[in-house]
Each structure stands twice: as C-alpha cells, then as structure tokens.
Amino acid sequence: MLIVMHHHATAEQIDQVIDAVAAMGLKAEPIPGSLRTAIGVLGNQGYVDDSSIRTLPGVRETIHVSKPYKMVSRDFHPEPTIVDVSGVRFGDGLNPVVIAGPCSIETEEQMMIAAEQVKAAGAQMLRGGAFKPRTGPHSFQGLGVEGLKFLQQAGKASGLPVVTEVMRIEQLDVICEHADMLQVGARNMQNFDLLKEVGKTRHPVLLKRGMSATIEEFLAAAEYIVAEGNSQVVLCERGIRTFEKTTRNTLDLSVVPLISEMSHLPIIVDPSHATGKRSLVTAMSKAALVVGAHGLMIEVHPDPAKALCDGAQSLTGDGFAELMVDLNGLLGYLGYSV
Ligand code: PEP
Ligand code: MN
C-alpha cells in the first residue's frame, strides 16, 4: 500500500502515519517528493486494512498496490531516479548514455584498443566480461580476476567508467574493487540470492532482462536490489526468446516506454544481444533512442572475426564510430542537447 500525504502535511503528521503503520506490524518507507511525501507500506502479505490510516490528519489518499514490486514503481516514487556511475548519469531528461566494448575481456591489448576506439567515437562507459555465462562449458569462460585488471586499466587509461558482469556472490568483492558498475546478466536475473547481495553493495547495477522474463518479473527482480537499500539500478532490455530464430532474440522495444510508465528506474537497450547480428545494430540502436531509451549497450571488438565470444554481433571500431555519428544526428533531431 502507498499512503499519499497532502502537500501541506507537517513532519509530525508524517511521523504519526509512520507510527501507525509500525503499530500494524508493517514497515513504513517515506518517499519525499517535490510536491508531497508518499509513504510506502512494506511487509504485508495481502490486503492492508487502511481504515485507521486514511483518517489520520495530513493523509490525502491510500493506494493499494498488489504487485510484487513497489519500491521500483512509479506509484511509489513518481520522480525519475537518476543513476550515477562515477559521474556518468542515466535517467529521464539526460542524454542517453552509450556503453561499449567487447563481449569478453581477452587480452590487455585487446581491452586497451577497444577502450581507445570507443572513447574516441564518443562512448561514455566501457564494458567487458571477465566472468562469462556461456551456454556450453567448452566455450571460453572468461579471464576472471586477471580480466578485471585489464578492464580496470583500460577504463583508467581512457577515462571511462567500467561495467562487468557478476555471476556469483563470491565474486562481488573483487568486482566492486575493479569496476564502477555491476552487471547482472539475463541468465541471473532471477538469482534472488545474488540480487539481494548486489542490493547490499553501494555499487550501481545494470540489471538485464531474463530471456523469458515478463515485465512484472523483471521489475520484481529490480525490487530485490532496491529493497536491500540500493536504488541505483539501470534496467536493460536485451531481447527475449520467441519462436523466431533468424535473430538471436526478439528485441521487445515496447518495454522502454512501458517501463518508463511503470517504474522510475532508467532503462537502456542492448541491440547486440537482442539481434545477434552486426548488420542490425545501427537500426535497432536508433529505434531504441526514438522510443526513449536512456542509453545503449553495444558490443565492439577491435577484430570481431577473432573474438572469443559474440563476434557476429560485434561492431568494429570503425563501425562503432559510424554508428555514433548517426546517433548524434538523431539525438539533435530528438531534442537532446548535442
Ligand atoms: C553480456 O552482456 O555480455 C551478456 C552475457 O548479456 P546477456 O546477459 O544479456 O545475455
Ligand atoms: Mn556478449
């Protein structure tokens, strides 16, 4: 349940409501807004009898939210959340953020070249996987901690904050030491223990949509992180599995405006994993910006033909530079300041 206070409600009236909620054995989470304060009620299993709350002074209305997510919903928090990754900001009203880099960290040199290329073309963040969730155990599994070092060095050299995937709770400490943002991949979107531990860190999180996750499940996964006190979550649509096999996944672009209606969290699009095809990345990147994505995550490799993972969907440095020129033209047209 959400309790919406009058704009003129006093601090004492807000405290009185919080006490009344606590007296019902539930937790009250005040959410101060620019116009009024709302108070989220957490911990209830079913419908909450609000008769004793509705009549308290300063209460404007109560809204029953029977969804598995509350803290990430717009009802709970009407203002957009801005996620700040070492100075790079994602969210409503801000220019879309482009994250680029290889699927996997392979060598120090590969990471350095990739970082230079994406930085020169205008990317604001660098990506690269050190712990790779591969479909089969015989595929390259990533360089692990050694790879994190290469990523960190390349980030420092280029001045770009870095994001990398965490697959297990035990990896969290070392990844937090080396990266600015934690990625939870599609395959771990419902690894609830991992989500809780990620939520206990104060690192910003990039949460990718599970390949068969509904929007409600996607938001409920984000709720796990936010409920632990970490509200710095960026959502990422990366395509869902459908009957269509020509593309690797099916990019569900409608979730971008839909999630912006349902949630205050920023949402970005990964056209590389969504399509699996280099030739489709530019068109789908543009489409993502047109529907209001707060950013893009794009795979770029200095030599895609030799990539140890996802070469077919990776752009070359030159290909990425061309894409960025195209996107800049579009940004001006869409009314962003460029
Ligand atoms: C990735 O970004 O490297 C990745 C593995 O993506 P996803 O989890 O979306 O498949
Ligand atoms: Mn990949």
Short mmCIF file of C-alpha atoms and ligand atoms in Angstrom, two decimals:
data_model
loop_
_atom_site.label_atom_id
_atom_site.label_comp_id
_atom_site.label_asym_id
_atom_site.label_seq_id
_atom_site.Cartn_x
_atom_site.Cartn_y
_atom_site.Cartn_z
CA MET A 1 0.00 0.00 0.00
CA LEU A 2 1.05 3.56 -0.67
CA ILE A 3 -0.04 6.45 1.55
CA VAL A 4 -0.04 9.81 -0.21
CA MET A 5 0.20 12.80 2.12
CA HIS A 6 -1.27 16.26 1.44
CA HIS A 7 1.29 18.73 0.17
CA HIS A 8 0.77 20.76 3.35
CA ALA A 9 1.22 17.75 5.68
CA THR A 10 3.59 18.51 8.55
CA ALA A 11 6.57 16.45 9.66
CA GLU A 12 4.61 15.49 12.82
CA GLN A 13 1.69 14.22 10.71
CA ILE A 14 4.09 12.15 8.61
CA ASP A 15 5.65 10.70 11.79
CA GLN A 16 2.20 9.89 13.13
CA VAL A 17 1.40 7.89 9.99
CA ILE A 18 4.75 6.07 10.21
CA ASP A 19 4.00 5.16 13.84
CA ALA A 20 0.51 3.95 12.91
CA VAL A 21 1.97 1.71 10.18
CA ALA A 22 4.58 0.34 12.61
CA ALA A 23 1.79 -0.37 15.11
CA MET A 24 0.22 -2.62 12.45
CA GLY A 25 3.47 -4.64 12.37
CA LEU A 26 4.46 -3.23 8.96
CA LYS A 27 7.35 -1.12 7.72
CA ALA A 28 6.85 2.46 6.52
CA GLU A 29 9.21 3.88 3.93
CA PRO A 30 8.79 7.64 3.45
CA ILE A 31 9.49 8.92 -0.08
CA PRO A 32 9.80 12.70 -0.04
CA GLY A 33 8.80 14.25 -3.38
CA SER A 34 8.95 17.77 -4.74
CA LEU A 35 5.19 18.24 -4.28
CA ARG A 36 4.30 15.88 -1.47
CA THR A 37 5.57 12.99 0.59
CA ALA A 38 4.34 9.48 -0.04
CA ILE A 39 4.82 6.64 2.43
CA GLY A 40 5.24 3.12 1.13
CA VAL A 41 3.99 0.29 3.32
CA LEU A 42 6.11 -2.83 3.14
CA GLY A 43 5.93 -6.25 4.66
CA ASN A 44 2.25 -7.03 4.13
CA GLN A 45 1.36 -10.37 2.57
CA GLY A 46 -2.12 -9.41 1.41
CA TYR A 47 -4.60 -6.55 1.50
CA VAL A 48 -3.98 -3.96 4.23
CA ASP A 49 -6.99 -2.61 6.11
CA ASP A 50 -6.31 1.11 5.79
CA SER A 51 -9.28 2.43 7.80
CA SER A 52 -7.11 3.58 10.71
CA ILE A 53 -4.65 5.31 8.36
CA ARG A 54 -7.00 7.05 5.91
CA THR A 55 -8.48 9.20 8.64
CA LEU A 56 -5.20 10.44 10.11
CA PRO A 57 -4.50 14.16 9.69
CA GLY A 58 -2.44 15.04 6.61
CA VAL A 59 -3.35 11.87 4.68
CA ARG A 60 -4.65 12.60 1.17
CA GLU A 61 -5.29 9.06 -0.08
CA THR A 62 -4.17 5.48 0.15
CA ILE A 63 -3.40 3.41 -2.94
CA HIS A 64 -3.41 -0.38 -2.81
CA VAL A 65 -0.55 -1.80 -4.84
CA SER A 66 -0.90 -5.55 -5.16
CA LYS A 67 2.12 -6.04 -7.39
CA PRO A 68 5.28 -7.96 -6.47
CA TYR A 69 7.20 -4.72 -6.77
CA LYS A 70 6.56 -1.43 -5.02
CA MET A 71 9.77 0.43 -4.42
CA VAL A 72 10.62 0.45 -8.13
CA SER A 73 7.11 1.50 -9.19
CA ARG A 74 6.12 4.98 -10.30
CA ASP A 75 3.19 4.92 -7.85
CA PHE A 76 5.70 4.66 -5.06
CA HIS A 77 8.20 7.15 -6.41
CA PRO A 78 6.85 9.45 -9.14
CA GLU A 79 10.13 11.29 -9.77
CA PRO A 80 12.65 9.60 -12.07
CA THR A 81 15.69 8.00 -10.47
CA ILE A 82 18.99 9.25 -11.81
CA VAL A 83 21.72 6.61 -11.64
CA ASP A 84 25.24 8.00 -11.32
CA VAL A 85 28.15 5.77 -12.33
CA SER A 86 31.32 7.63 -11.39
CA GLY A 87 29.90 10.82 -12.90
CA VAL A 88 28.11 9.26 -15.89
CA ARG A 89 24.39 9.79 -15.33
CA PHE A 90 21.44 7.75 -16.63
CA GLY A 91 17.82 8.89 -16.45
CA ASP A 92 14.91 10.99 -17.67
CA GLY A 93 15.84 14.31 -19.17
CA LEU A 94 19.50 13.37 -19.60
CA ASN A 95 21.30 12.47 -22.81
CA PRO A 96 21.30 8.71 -23.47
CA VAL A 97 24.48 7.01 -22.24
CA VAL A 98 26.37 4.73 -24.63
CA ILE A 99 28.24 1.81 -23.04
CA ALA A 100 30.51 -0.01 -25.47
CA GLY A 101 33.24 -2.62 -25.52
CA PRO A 102 33.87 -6.26 -26.20
CA CYS A 103 31.71 -9.13 -25.03
CA SER A 104 34.69 -10.69 -23.22
CA ILE A 105 37.96 -9.35 -21.96
CA GLU A 106 40.55 -11.39 -23.88
CA THR A 107 43.94 -9.68 -23.57
CA GLU A 108 45.35 -6.49 -22.14
CA GLU A 109 46.00 -5.20 -25.64
CA GLN A 110 42.50 -6.03 -26.92
CA MET A 111 40.96 -4.13 -23.98
CA MET A 112 43.24 -1.12 -24.43
CA ILE A 113 42.50 -0.86 -28.16
CA ALA A 114 38.77 -1.33 -27.62
CA ALA A 115 38.75 1.35 -24.92
CA GLU A 116 40.60 3.83 -27.15
CA GLN A 117 38.27 3.13 -30.06
CA VAL A 118 35.03 3.51 -28.15
CA LYS A 119 36.25 6.57 -26.25
CA ALA A 120 37.38 8.28 -29.48
CA ALA A 121 33.97 7.62 -31.01
CA GLY A 122 32.15 9.16 -28.01
CA ALA A 123 31.11 6.27 -25.74
CA GLN A 124 30.71 7.28 -22.08
CA MET A 125 31.30 3.87 -20.49
CA LEU A 126 33.35 0.76 -21.22
CA ARG A 127 32.10 -2.83 -20.95
CA GLY A 128 33.82 -6.20 -20.94
CA GLY A 129 33.08 -9.55 -19.33
CA ALA A 130 35.62 -11.32 -17.11
CA PHE A 131 33.22 -13.96 -15.78
CA LYS A 132 31.22 -15.19 -18.76
CA PRO A 133 27.92 -17.08 -18.60
CA ARG A 134 28.41 -19.36 -21.63
CA THR A 135 25.79 -21.79 -22.85
CA GLY A 136 28.29 -24.65 -23.02
CA PRO A 137 31.17 -25.48 -20.69
CA HIS A 138 33.67 -25.88 -23.54
CA SER A 139 33.35 -22.25 -24.67
CA PHE A 140 35.70 -19.54 -23.37
CA GLN A 141 34.63 -18.84 -19.79
CA GLY A 142 36.43 -15.50 -19.35
CA LEU A 143 39.74 -14.50 -17.80
CA GLY A 144 38.34 -13.99 -14.31
CA VAL A 145 40.25 -11.68 -11.98
CA GLU A 146 43.09 -11.16 -14.48
CA GLY A 147 40.49 -9.85 -16.92
CA LEU A 148 39.13 -7.44 -14.29
CA LYS A 149 42.60 -5.92 -14.05
CA PHE A 150 42.77 -5.38 -17.82
CA LEU A 151 39.31 -3.81 -17.74
CA GLN A 152 40.20 -1.51 -14.88
CA GLN A 153 43.44 -0.43 -16.59
CA ALA A 154 41.67 0.25 -19.88
CA GLY A 155 38.99 2.23 -18.04
CA LYS A 156 41.60 4.33 -16.27
CA ALA A 157 43.61 4.91 -19.46
CA SER A 158 40.53 6.04 -21.40
CA GLY A 159 38.81 7.83 -18.52
CA LEU A 160 35.69 5.68 -18.95
CA PRO A 161 33.84 4.10 -16.01
CA VAL A 162 33.57 0.33 -16.46
CA VAL A 163 30.80 -2.25 -16.09
CA THR A 164 31.26 -6.00 -15.85
CA GLU A 165 29.10 -8.99 -15.04
CA VAL A 166 28.90 -10.70 -11.66
CA MET A 167 27.71 -14.30 -11.72
CA ARG A 168 28.31 -15.39 -8.14
CA ILE A 169 28.10 -13.79 -4.72
CA GLU A 170 31.76 -14.71 -4.02
CA GLN A 171 32.85 -12.55 -6.98
CA LEU A 172 31.24 -9.40 -5.63
CA ASP A 173 34.12 -8.08 -3.52
CA VAL A 174 36.73 -8.34 -6.25
CA ILE A 175 34.39 -6.94 -8.90
CA CYS A 176 33.48 -3.99 -6.66
CA GLU A 177 37.21 -3.28 -6.31
CA HIS A 178 37.78 -3.20 -10.06
CA ALA A 179 34.53 -1.93 -11.63
CA ASP A 180 32.26 1.10 -11.33
CA MET A 181 29.04 -0.78 -12.10
CA LEU A 182 27.86 -4.36 -11.55
CA GLN A 183 26.07 -6.16 -14.35
CA VAL A 184 23.58 -8.89 -13.53
CA GLY A 185 23.09 -10.80 -16.76
CA ALA A 186 19.95 -12.22 -18.31
CA ARG A 187 20.71 -15.70 -17.01
CA ASN A 188 20.95 -14.47 -13.43
CA MET A 189 18.02 -12.08 -13.42
CA GLN A 190 16.18 -14.42 -11.08
CA ASN A 191 19.16 -15.49 -8.99
CA PHE A 192 17.49 -13.98 -5.96
CA ASP A 193 20.35 -14.57 -3.53
CA LEU A 194 22.72 -12.77 -5.91
CA LEU A 195 20.25 -9.90 -6.33
CA LYS A 196 19.99 -9.47 -2.56
CA GLU A 197 23.77 -9.33 -2.13
CA VAL A 198 24.12 -6.91 -5.05
CA GLY A 199 21.49 -4.82 -3.30
CA LYS A 200 23.64 -4.70 -0.17
CA THR A 201 26.53 -3.09 -2.06
CA ARG A 202 26.51 0.59 -2.91
CA HIS A 203 27.64 -0.04 -6.48
CA PRO A 204 25.28 0.97 -9.31
CA VAL A 205 23.74 -2.05 -11.03
CA LEU A 206 22.89 -2.86 -14.64
CA LEU A 207 20.12 -5.45 -14.48
CA LYS A 208 19.46 -7.26 -17.76
CA ARG A 209 16.06 -8.73 -18.54
CA GLY A 210 15.92 -12.51 -18.41
CA MET A 211 15.38 -14.01 -21.83
CA SER A 212 11.95 -15.32 -20.84
CA ALA A 213 11.10 -12.83 -18.14
CA THR A 214 7.81 -10.97 -18.10
CA ILE A 215 7.90 -7.27 -17.34
CA GLU A 216 6.47 -7.98 -13.89
CA GLU A 217 9.27 -10.48 -13.20
CA PHE A 218 11.85 -8.00 -14.50
CA LEU A 219 10.61 -5.29 -12.14
CA ALA A 220 10.32 -7.75 -9.26
CA ALA A 221 13.99 -8.65 -9.80
CA ALA A 222 14.91 -4.96 -9.60
CA GLU A 223 12.80 -4.75 -6.44
CA TYR A 224 15.08 -7.34 -4.77
CA ILE A 225 18.04 -4.99 -5.27
CA VAL A 226 16.23 -1.80 -4.28
CA ALA A 227 14.64 -3.46 -1.23
CA GLU A 228 18.14 -4.06 0.15
CA GLY A 229 18.82 -0.32 0.01
CA ASN A 230 20.50 0.05 -3.38
CA SER A 231 18.29 2.23 -5.58
CA GLN A 232 20.97 2.80 -8.22
CA VAL A 233 19.59 0.33 -10.75
CA VAL A 234 19.55 0.69 -14.53
CA LEU A 235 17.34 -1.82 -16.36
CA CYS A 236 18.43 -3.27 -19.71
CA GLU A 237 16.22 -4.78 -22.40
CA ARG A 238 18.35 -7.27 -24.33
CA GLY A 239 15.77 -9.19 -26.33
CA ILE A 240 13.54 -12.05 -25.35
CA ARG A 241 13.26 -15.56 -26.68
CA THR A 242 10.47 -16.12 -29.20
CA PHE A 243 9.77 -18.64 -31.98
CA GLU A 244 11.88 -16.51 -34.34
CA LYS A 245 15.35 -17.93 -34.93
CA THR A 246 16.69 -15.60 -37.63
CA THR A 247 17.63 -13.12 -34.95
CA ARG A 248 19.30 -14.29 -31.74
CA ASN A 249 16.46 -12.86 -29.67
CA THR A 250 13.48 -10.60 -30.37
CA LEU A 251 14.01 -7.02 -29.27
CA ASP A 252 10.99 -6.00 -27.21
CA LEU A 253 11.15 -2.27 -27.74
CA SER A 254 7.73 -1.60 -26.27
CA VAL A 255 9.13 -2.23 -22.80
CA VAL A 256 11.06 1.02 -22.99
CA PRO A 257 8.08 3.41 -22.86
CA LEU A 258 6.09 0.87 -20.85
CA ILE A 259 8.70 0.53 -18.11
CA SER A 260 9.06 4.29 -18.04
CA GLU A 261 5.33 4.44 -17.23
CA MET A 262 5.54 1.70 -14.62
CA SER A 263 8.88 2.46 -12.97
CA HIS A 264 11.10 5.39 -12.10
CA LEU A 265 14.28 3.45 -12.94
CA PRO A 266 16.20 4.23 -16.14
CA ILE A 267 16.06 1.66 -18.94
CA ILE A 268 18.62 1.09 -21.68
CA VAL A 269 18.69 -1.24 -24.70
CA ASP A 270 21.32 -3.78 -25.80
CA PRO A 271 20.78 -4.20 -29.55
CA SER A 272 23.81 -6.51 -29.85
CA HIS A 273 22.46 -9.42 -27.79
CA ALA A 274 18.91 -8.63 -28.91
CA THR A 275 19.67 -9.22 -32.59
CA GLY A 276 22.89 -11.25 -32.63
CA LYS A 277 23.68 -9.61 -35.98
CA ARG A 278 26.12 -6.76 -36.56
CA SER A 279 24.10 -5.50 -39.53
CA LEU A 280 21.04 -4.84 -37.34
CA VAL A 281 22.74 -2.98 -34.52
CA THR A 282 22.56 0.51 -36.03
CA ALA A 283 18.88 0.31 -36.95
CA MET A 284 17.88 -1.05 -33.55
CA SER A 285 20.06 1.47 -31.69
CA LYS A 286 18.26 4.30 -33.47
CA ALA A 287 14.89 2.72 -32.79
CA ALA A 288 15.77 2.42 -29.08
CA LEU A 289 16.58 6.12 -28.85
CA VAL A 290 13.38 7.07 -30.67
CA VAL A 291 11.26 5.19 -28.11
CA GLY A 292 13.05 6.93 -25.24
CA ALA A 293 15.81 4.57 -24.05
CA HIS A 294 18.11 6.18 -21.50
CA GLY A 295 21.12 4.52 -23.08
CA LEU A 296 22.55 1.73 -25.20
CA MET A 297 24.96 -1.10 -24.58
CA ILE A 298 26.84 -2.10 -27.71
CA GLU A 299 29.46 -4.79 -28.29
CA VAL A 300 32.58 -3.53 -30.06
CA HIS A 301 35.70 -5.60 -30.76
CA PRO A 302 38.94 -4.49 -32.45
CA ASP A 303 38.82 -7.64 -34.59
CA PRO A 304 35.37 -9.28 -34.42
CA ALA A 305 36.39 -12.18 -36.68
CA LYS A 306 38.80 -13.30 -33.96
CA ALA A 307 36.55 -12.57 -30.96
CA LEU A 308 36.33 -15.40 -28.43
CA CYS A 309 32.66 -14.58 -27.85
CA ASP A 310 29.86 -12.89 -29.80
CA GLY A 311 31.95 -11.79 -32.80
CA ALA A 312 28.96 -11.94 -35.18
CA GLN A 313 27.16 -9.20 -33.30
CA SER A 314 30.22 -7.07 -32.50
CA LEU A 315 30.95 -3.86 -34.39
CA THR A 316 34.49 -2.96 -35.40
CA GLY A 317 35.94 0.27 -34.01
CA ASP A 318 35.17 1.97 -37.34
CA GLY A 319 31.67 0.54 -37.45
CA PHE A 320 31.04 1.88 -33.96
CA ALA A 321 32.38 5.32 -34.92
CA GLU A 322 29.94 5.42 -37.86
CA LEU A 323 27.09 4.39 -35.59
CA MET A 324 27.92 7.20 -33.16
CA VAL A 325 27.87 9.78 -35.96
CA ASP A 326 24.41 8.52 -36.97
CA LEU A 327 23.19 8.57 -33.37
CA ASN A 328 24.44 12.10 -32.78
CA GLY A 329 22.43 13.32 -35.75
CA LEU A 330 19.37 11.58 -34.35
CA LEU A 331 19.88 12.97 -30.84
CA GLY A 332 19.69 16.53 -32.13
CA TYR A 333 16.51 15.68 -34.02
CA LEU A 334 15.01 14.11 -30.87
CA GLY A 335 15.63 17.33 -28.95
CA TYR A 336 18.63 16.26 -26.87
CA SER A 337 21.43 18.77 -26.49
CA VAL A 338 24.43 17.57 -28.52
C1 PEP B 1 26.64 -9.70 -21.87
O1 PEP B 1 26.21 -8.53 -21.81
O2 PEP B 1 27.82 -9.97 -22.05
C2 PEP B 1 25.69 -10.82 -21.74
C3 PEP B 1 26.11 -12.05 -21.47
O3 PEP B 1 24.44 -10.45 -21.96
P1 PEP B 1 23.05 -11.19 -21.55
O4 PEP B 1 23.15 -11.47 -20.09
O5 PEP B 1 22.03 -10.16 -21.92
O6 PEP B 1 22.96 -12.42 -22.40
MN MN B 2 28.09 -10.88 -25.45
#
